[in-house]
PDB file of C-alpha atoms in Angstrom:
ATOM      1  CA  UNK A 972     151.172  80.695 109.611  1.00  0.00           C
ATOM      2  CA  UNK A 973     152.853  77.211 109.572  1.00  0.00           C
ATOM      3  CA  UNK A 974     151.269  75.758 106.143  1.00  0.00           C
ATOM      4  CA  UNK A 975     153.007  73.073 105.001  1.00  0.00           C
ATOM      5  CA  UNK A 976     152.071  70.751 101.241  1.00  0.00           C
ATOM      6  CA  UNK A 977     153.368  67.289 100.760  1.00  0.00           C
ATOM      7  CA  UNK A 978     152.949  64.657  98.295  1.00  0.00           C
ATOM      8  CA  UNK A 979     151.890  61.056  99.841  1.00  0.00           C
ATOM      9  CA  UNK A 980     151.658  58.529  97.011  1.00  0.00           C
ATOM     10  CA  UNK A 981     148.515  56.933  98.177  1.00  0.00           C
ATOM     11  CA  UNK A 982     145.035  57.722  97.266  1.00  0.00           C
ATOM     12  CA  UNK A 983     142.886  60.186  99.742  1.00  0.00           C
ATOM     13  CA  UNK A 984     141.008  57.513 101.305  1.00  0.00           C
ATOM     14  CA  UNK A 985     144.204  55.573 102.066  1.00  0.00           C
ATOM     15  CA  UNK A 986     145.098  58.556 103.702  1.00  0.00           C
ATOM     16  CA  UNK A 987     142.497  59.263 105.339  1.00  0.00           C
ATOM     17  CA  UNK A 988     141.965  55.800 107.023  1.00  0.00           C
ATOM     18  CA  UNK A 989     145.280  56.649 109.250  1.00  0.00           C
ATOM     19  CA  UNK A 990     144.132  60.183 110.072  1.00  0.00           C
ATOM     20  CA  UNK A 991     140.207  58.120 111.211  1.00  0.00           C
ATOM     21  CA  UNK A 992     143.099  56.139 113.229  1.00  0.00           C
ATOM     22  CA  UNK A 993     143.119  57.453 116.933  1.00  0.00           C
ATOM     23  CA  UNK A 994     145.074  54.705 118.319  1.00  0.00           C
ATOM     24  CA  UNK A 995     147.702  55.940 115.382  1.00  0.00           C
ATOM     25  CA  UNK A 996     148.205  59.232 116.481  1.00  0.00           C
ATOM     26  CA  UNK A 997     151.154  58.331 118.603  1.00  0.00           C
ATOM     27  CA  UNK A 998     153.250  56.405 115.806  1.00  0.00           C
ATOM     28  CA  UNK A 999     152.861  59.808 113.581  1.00  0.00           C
ATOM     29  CA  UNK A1000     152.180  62.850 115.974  1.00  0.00           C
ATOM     30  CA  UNK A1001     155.883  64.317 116.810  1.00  0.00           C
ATOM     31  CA  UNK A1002     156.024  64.733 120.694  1.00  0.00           C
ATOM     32  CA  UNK A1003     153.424  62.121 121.480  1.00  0.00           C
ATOM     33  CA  UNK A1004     154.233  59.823 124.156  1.00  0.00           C
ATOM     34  CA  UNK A1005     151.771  57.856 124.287  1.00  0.00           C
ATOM     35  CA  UNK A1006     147.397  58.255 123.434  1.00  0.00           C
ATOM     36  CA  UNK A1007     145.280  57.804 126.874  1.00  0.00           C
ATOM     37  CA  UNK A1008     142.008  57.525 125.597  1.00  0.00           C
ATOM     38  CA  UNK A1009     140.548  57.901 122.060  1.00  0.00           C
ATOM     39  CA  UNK A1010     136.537  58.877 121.424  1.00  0.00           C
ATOM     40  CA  UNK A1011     135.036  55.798 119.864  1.00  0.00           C
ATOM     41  CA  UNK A1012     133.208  57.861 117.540  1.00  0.00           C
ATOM     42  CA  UNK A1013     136.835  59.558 116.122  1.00  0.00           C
ATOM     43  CA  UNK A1014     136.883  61.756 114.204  1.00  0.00           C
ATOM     44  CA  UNK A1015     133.073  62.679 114.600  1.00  0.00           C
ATOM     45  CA  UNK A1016     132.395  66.512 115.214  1.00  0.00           C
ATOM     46  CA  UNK A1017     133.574  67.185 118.553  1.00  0.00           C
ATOM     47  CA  UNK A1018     135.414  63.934 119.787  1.00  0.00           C
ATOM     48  CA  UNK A1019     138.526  63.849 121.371  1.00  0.00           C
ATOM     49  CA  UNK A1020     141.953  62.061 121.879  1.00  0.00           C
ATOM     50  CA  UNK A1021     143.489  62.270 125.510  1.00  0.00           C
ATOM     51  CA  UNK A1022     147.546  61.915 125.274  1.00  0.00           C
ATOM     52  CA  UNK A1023     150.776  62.249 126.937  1.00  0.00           C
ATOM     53  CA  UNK A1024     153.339  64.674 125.219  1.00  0.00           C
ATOM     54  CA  UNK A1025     156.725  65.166 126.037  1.00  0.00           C
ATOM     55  CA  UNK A1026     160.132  66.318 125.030  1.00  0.00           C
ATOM     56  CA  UNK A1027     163.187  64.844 126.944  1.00  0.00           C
ATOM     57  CA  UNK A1028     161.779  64.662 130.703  1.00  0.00           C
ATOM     58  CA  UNK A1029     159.100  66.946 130.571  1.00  0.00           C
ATOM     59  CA  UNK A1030     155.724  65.895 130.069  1.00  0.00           C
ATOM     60  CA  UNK A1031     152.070  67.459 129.960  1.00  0.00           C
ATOM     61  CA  UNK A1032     148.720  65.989 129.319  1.00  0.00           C
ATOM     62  CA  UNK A1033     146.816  66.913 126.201  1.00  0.00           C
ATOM     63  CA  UNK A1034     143.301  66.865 124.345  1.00  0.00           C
ATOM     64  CA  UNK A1035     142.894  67.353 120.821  1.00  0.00           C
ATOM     65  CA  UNK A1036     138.812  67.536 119.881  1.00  0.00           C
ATOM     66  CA  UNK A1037     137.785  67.762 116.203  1.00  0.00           C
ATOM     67  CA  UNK A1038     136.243  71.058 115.316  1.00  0.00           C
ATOM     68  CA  UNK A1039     135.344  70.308 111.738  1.00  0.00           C
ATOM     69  CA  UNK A1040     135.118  66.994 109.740  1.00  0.00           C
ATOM     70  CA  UNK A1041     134.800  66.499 105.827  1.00  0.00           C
ATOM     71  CA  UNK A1042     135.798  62.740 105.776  1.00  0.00           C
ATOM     72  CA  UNK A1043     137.758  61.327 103.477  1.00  0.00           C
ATOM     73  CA  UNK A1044     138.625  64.978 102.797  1.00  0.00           C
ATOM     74  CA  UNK A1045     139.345  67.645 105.590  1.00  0.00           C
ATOM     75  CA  UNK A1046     140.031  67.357 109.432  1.00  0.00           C
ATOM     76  CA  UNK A1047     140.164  70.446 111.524  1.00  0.00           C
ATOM     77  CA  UNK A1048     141.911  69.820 115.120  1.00  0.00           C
ATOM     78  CA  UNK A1049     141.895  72.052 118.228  1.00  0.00           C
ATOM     79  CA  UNK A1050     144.802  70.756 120.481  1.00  0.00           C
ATOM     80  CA  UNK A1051     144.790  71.716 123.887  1.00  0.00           C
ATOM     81  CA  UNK A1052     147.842  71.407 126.558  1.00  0.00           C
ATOM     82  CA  UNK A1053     146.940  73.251 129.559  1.00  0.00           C
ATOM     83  CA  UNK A1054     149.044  76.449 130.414  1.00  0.00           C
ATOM     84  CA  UNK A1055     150.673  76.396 127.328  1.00  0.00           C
ATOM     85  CA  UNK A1056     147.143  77.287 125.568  1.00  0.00           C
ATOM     86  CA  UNK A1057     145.775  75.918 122.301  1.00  0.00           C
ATOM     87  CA  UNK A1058     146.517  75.101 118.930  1.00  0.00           C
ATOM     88  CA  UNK A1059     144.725  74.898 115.813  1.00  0.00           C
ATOM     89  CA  UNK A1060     145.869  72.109 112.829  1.00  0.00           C
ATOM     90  CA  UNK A1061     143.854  71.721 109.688  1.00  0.00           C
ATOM     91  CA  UNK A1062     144.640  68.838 107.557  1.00  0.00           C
ATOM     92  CA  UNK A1063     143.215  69.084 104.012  1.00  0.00           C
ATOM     93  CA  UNK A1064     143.604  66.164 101.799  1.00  0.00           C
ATOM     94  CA  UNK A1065     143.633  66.908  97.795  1.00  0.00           C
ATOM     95  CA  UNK A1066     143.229  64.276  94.733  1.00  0.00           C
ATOM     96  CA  UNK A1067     146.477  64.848  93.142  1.00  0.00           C
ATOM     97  CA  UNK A1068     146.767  62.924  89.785  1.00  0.00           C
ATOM     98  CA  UNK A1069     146.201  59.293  90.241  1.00  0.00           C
ATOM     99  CA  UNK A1070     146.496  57.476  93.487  1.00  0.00           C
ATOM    100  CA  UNK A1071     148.247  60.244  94.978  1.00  0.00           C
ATOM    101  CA  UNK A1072     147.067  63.325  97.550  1.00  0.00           C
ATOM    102  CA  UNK A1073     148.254  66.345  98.475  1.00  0.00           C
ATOM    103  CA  UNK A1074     148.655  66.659 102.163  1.00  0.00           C
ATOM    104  CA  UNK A1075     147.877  71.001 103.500  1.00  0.00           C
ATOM    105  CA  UNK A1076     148.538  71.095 107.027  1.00  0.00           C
ATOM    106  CA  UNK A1077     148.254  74.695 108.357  1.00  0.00           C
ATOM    107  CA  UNK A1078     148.728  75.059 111.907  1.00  0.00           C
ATOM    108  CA  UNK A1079     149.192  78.088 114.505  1.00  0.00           C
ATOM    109  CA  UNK A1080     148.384  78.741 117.894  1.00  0.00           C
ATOM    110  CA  UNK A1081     144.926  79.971 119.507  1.00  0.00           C
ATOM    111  CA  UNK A1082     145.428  80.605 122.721  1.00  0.00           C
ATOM    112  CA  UNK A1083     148.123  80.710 125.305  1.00  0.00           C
ATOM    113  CA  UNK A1084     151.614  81.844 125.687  1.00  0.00           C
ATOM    114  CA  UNK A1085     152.120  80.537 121.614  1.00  0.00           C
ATOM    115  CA  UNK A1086     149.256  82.883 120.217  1.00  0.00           C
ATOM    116  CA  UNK A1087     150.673  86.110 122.496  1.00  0.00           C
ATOM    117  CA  UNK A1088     154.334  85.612 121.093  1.00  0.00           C
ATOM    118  CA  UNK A1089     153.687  83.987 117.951  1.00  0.00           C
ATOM    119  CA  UNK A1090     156.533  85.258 115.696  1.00  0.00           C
ATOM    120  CA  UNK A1091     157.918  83.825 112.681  1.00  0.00           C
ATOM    121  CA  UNK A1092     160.433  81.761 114.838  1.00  0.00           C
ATOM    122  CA  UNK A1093     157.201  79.775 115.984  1.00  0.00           C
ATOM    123  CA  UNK A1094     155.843  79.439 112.483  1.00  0.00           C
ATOM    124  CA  UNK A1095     159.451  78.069 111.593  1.00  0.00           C
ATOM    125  CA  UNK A1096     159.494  75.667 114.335  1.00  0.00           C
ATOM    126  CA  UNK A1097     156.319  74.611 113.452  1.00  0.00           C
ATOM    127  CA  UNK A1098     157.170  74.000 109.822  1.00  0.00           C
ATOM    128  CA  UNK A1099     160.205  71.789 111.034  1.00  0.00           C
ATOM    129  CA  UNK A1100     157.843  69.742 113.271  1.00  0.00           C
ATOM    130  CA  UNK A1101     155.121  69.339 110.698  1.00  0.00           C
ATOM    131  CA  UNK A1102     157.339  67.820 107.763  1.00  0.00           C
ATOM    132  CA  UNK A1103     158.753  65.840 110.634  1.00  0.00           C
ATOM    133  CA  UNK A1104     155.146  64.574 111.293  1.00  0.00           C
ATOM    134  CA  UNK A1105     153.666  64.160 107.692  1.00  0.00           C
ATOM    135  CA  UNK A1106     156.909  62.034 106.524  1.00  0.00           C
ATOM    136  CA  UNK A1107     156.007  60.150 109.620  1.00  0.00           C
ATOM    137  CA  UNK A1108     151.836  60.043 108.019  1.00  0.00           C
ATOM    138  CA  UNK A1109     153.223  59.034 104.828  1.00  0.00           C
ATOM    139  CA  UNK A1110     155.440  56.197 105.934  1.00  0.00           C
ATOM    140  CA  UNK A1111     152.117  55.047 108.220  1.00  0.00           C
ATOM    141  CA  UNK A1112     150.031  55.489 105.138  1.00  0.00           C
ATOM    142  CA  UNK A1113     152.649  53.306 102.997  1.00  0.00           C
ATOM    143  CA  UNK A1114     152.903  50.024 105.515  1.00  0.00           C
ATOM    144  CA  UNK A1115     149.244  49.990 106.007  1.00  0.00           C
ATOM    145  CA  UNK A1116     148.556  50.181 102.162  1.00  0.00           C
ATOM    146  CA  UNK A1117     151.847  48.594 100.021  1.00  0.00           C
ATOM    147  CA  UNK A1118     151.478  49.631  96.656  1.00  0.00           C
TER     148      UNK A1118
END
Protein backbone atom coordinates (compact mmCIF):
# COMPACT_ATOMS: atom_id res chain seq x y z
CA UNK A 1 0.00 0.00 0.00
CA UNK A 2 1.05 3.60 -0.94
CA UNK A 3 0.98 5.29 2.74
CA UNK A 4 2.67 8.23 2.80
CA UNK A 5 3.21 10.87 6.43
CA UNK A 6 4.11 14.47 6.06
CA UNK A 7 4.49 17.31 8.28
CA UNK A 8 2.39 20.61 7.16
CA UNK A 9 3.11 23.41 9.63
CA UNK A 10 -0.40 24.57 9.93
CA UNK A 11 -2.98 23.58 12.36
CA UNK A 12 -5.66 20.67 11.29
CA UNK A 13 -8.37 22.97 10.59
CA UNK A 14 -6.13 25.09 8.35
CA UNK A 15 -5.67 22.03 6.67
CA UNK A 16 -8.61 20.91 6.44
CA UNK A 17 -10.28 24.10 4.97
CA UNK A 18 -8.22 23.30 1.54
CA UNK A 19 -9.14 19.61 1.54
CA UNK A 20 -13.40 21.17 2.19
CA UNK A 21 -11.99 23.16 -1.04
CA UNK A 22 -13.44 21.44 -4.26
CA UNK A 23 -12.69 24.18 -6.55
CA UNK A 24 -8.89 23.53 -5.06
CA UNK A 25 -8.50 20.19 -6.06
CA UNK A 26 -6.95 21.11 -9.34
CA UNK A 27 -4.10 23.52 -7.93
CA UNK A 28 -3.01 20.37 -5.56
CA UNK A 29 -4.28 17.03 -7.20
CA UNK A 30 -1.17 15.81 -9.53
CA UNK A 31 -2.72 14.97 -13.02
CA UNK A 32 -5.71 17.23 -12.70
CA UNK A 33 -6.49 19.28 -15.59
CA UNK A 34 -8.99 20.99 -14.70
CA UNK A 35 -12.43 20.30 -11.93
CA UNK A 36 -15.90 20.16 -14.06
CA UNK A 37 -18.26 20.29 -11.45
CA UNK A 38 -17.94 20.19 -7.62
CA UNK A 39 -21.08 18.93 -5.18
CA UNK A 40 -22.13 22.02 -3.30
CA UNK A 41 -22.44 20.08 -0.28
CA UNK A 42 -18.38 18.89 -0.56
CA UNK A 43 -17.19 16.93 1.26
CA UNK A 44 -20.62 15.63 2.69
CA UNK A 45 -20.99 11.71 2.69
CA UNK A 46 -21.34 10.77 -0.78
CA UNK A 47 -20.69 14.01 -2.91
CA UNK A 48 -18.64 14.20 -5.73
CA UNK A 49 -16.07 16.22 -7.85
CA UNK A 50 -16.29 15.74 -11.76
CA UNK A 51 -12.64 16.48 -13.42
CA UNK A 52 -10.47 16.25 -16.34
CA UNK A 53 -7.11 14.28 -15.83
CA UNK A 54 -4.41 14.00 -18.06
CA UNK A 55 -0.79 13.28 -18.65
CA UNK A 56 0.87 14.80 -21.83
CA UNK A 57 -2.07 14.42 -24.54
CA UNK A 58 -4.09 11.94 -23.07
CA UNK A 59 -6.99 12.73 -21.15
CA UNK A 60 -9.98 10.87 -19.30
CA UNK A 61 -12.86 12.09 -17.30
CA UNK A 62 -13.04 11.36 -13.60
CA UNK A 63 -15.34 11.30 -10.36
CA UNK A 64 -14.07 11.19 -7.01
CA UNK A 65 -17.24 10.74 -4.31
CA UNK A 66 -16.49 10.85 -0.56
CA UNK A 67 -17.03 7.55 1.12
CA UNK A 68 -16.34 8.61 4.67
CA UNK A 69 -16.09 12.10 6.34
CA UNK A 70 -14.70 13.01 9.94
CA UNK A 71 -14.28 16.82 9.30
CA UNK A 72 -11.71 18.66 10.37
CA UNK A 73 -10.16 15.20 10.80
CA UNK A 74 -10.41 12.31 8.15
CA UNK A 75 -11.55 12.22 4.41
CA UNK A 76 -11.95 8.93 2.68
CA UNK A 77 -12.08 9.30 -1.35
CA UNK A 78 -13.18 6.74 -3.97
CA UNK A 79 -11.78 8.03 -7.37
CA UNK A 80 -13.17 6.69 -10.34
CA UNK A 81 -11.70 6.97 -14.11
CA UNK A 82 -13.59 4.72 -16.26
CA UNK A 83 -11.68 1.65 -17.78
CA UNK A 84 -8.87 2.20 -15.78
CA UNK A 85 -11.10 1.20 -12.56
CA UNK A 86 -11.05 2.80 -9.12
CA UNK A 87 -9.00 4.06 -6.51
CA UNK A 88 -9.23 4.45 -2.94
CA UNK A 89 -7.26 7.65 -0.97
CA UNK A 90 -7.70 8.21 2.71
CA UNK A 91 -6.44 11.38 4.07
CA UNK A 92 -6.09 11.41 7.89
CA UNK A 93 -5.15 14.58 9.50
CA UNK A 94 -3.25 14.31 13.09
CA UNK A 95 -2.59 17.22 15.83
CA UNK A 96 1.07 17.13 15.81
CA UNK A 97 2.56 19.44 18.54
CA UNK A 98 1.38 22.93 18.17
CA UNK A 99 -0.04 24.39 15.05
CA UNK A 100 1.22 21.63 13.09
CA UNK A 101 -0.57 18.19 11.53
CA UNK A 102 0.47 15.20 10.35
CA UNK A 103 -0.77 14.51 6.91
CA UNK A 104 -1.48 9.99 6.34
CA UNK A 105 -2.45 9.56 2.91
CA UNK A 106 -2.82 5.82 2.08
CA UNK A 107 -3.93 5.10 -1.27
CA UNK A 108 -4.27 1.85 -3.61
CA UNK A 109 -6.40 0.74 -6.21
CA UNK A 110 -10.02 -0.97 -6.00
CA UNK A 111 -10.92 -1.92 -9.05
CA UNK A 112 -9.67 -2.07 -12.56
CA UNK A 113 -6.59 -2.92 -14.42
CA UNK A 114 -4.51 -1.12 -11.11
CA UNK A 115 -6.12 -3.54 -8.42
CA UNK A 116 -5.45 -6.86 -10.90
CA UNK A 117 -1.65 -5.88 -11.34
CA UNK A 118 -1.04 -3.98 -8.36
CA UNK A 119 2.65 -4.72 -7.57
CA UNK A 120 5.03 -2.84 -5.60
CA UNK A 121 6.03 -0.82 -8.79
CA UNK A 122 2.39 0.73 -8.46
CA UNK A 123 2.70 1.34 -4.75
CA UNK A 124 6.11 3.12 -5.68
CA UNK A 125 4.62 5.19 -8.28
CA UNK A 126 2.06 6.05 -6.12
CA UNK A 127 4.34 7.14 -3.32
CA UNK A 128 6.20 9.46 -5.91
CA UNK A 129 2.85 11.02 -6.95
CA UNK A 130 1.53 11.47 -3.45
CA UNK A 131 4.60 13.50 -1.94
CA UNK A 132 4.31 15.26 -5.26
CA UNK A 133 0.66 16.12 -4.28
CA UNK A 134 0.89 16.80 -0.43
CA UNK A 135 4.00 19.33 -0.99
CA UNK A 136 1.58 20.76 -3.45
CA UNK A 137 -1.42 20.68 -0.14
CA UNK A 138 1.09 22.16 2.00
CA UNK A 139 2.20 25.04 -0.16
CA UNK A 140 -1.92 25.62 -0.75
CA UNK A 141 -2.34 25.35 2.96
CA UNK A 142 0.65 27.98 3.54
CA UNK A 143 -0.68 30.97 0.99
CA UNK A 144 -4.14 30.62 2.21
CA UNK A 145 -3.02 30.80 5.96
CA UNK A 146 0.64 32.91 6.27
CA UNK A 147 1.94 32.24 9.49
Amino acid sequence: MAVLNVLIDRDPQQVWDVLSDGSAYADWVVGTRHIEDVDPHWPELGSQIRYALGFGRWTIEDVTTVRLVEPGRRLELEAYAGRLGSARISIALLPWGEERTLVIVDEHPLTGPGALWHTLLVDVLLRFRNQRMVRSLARLVHERHPA
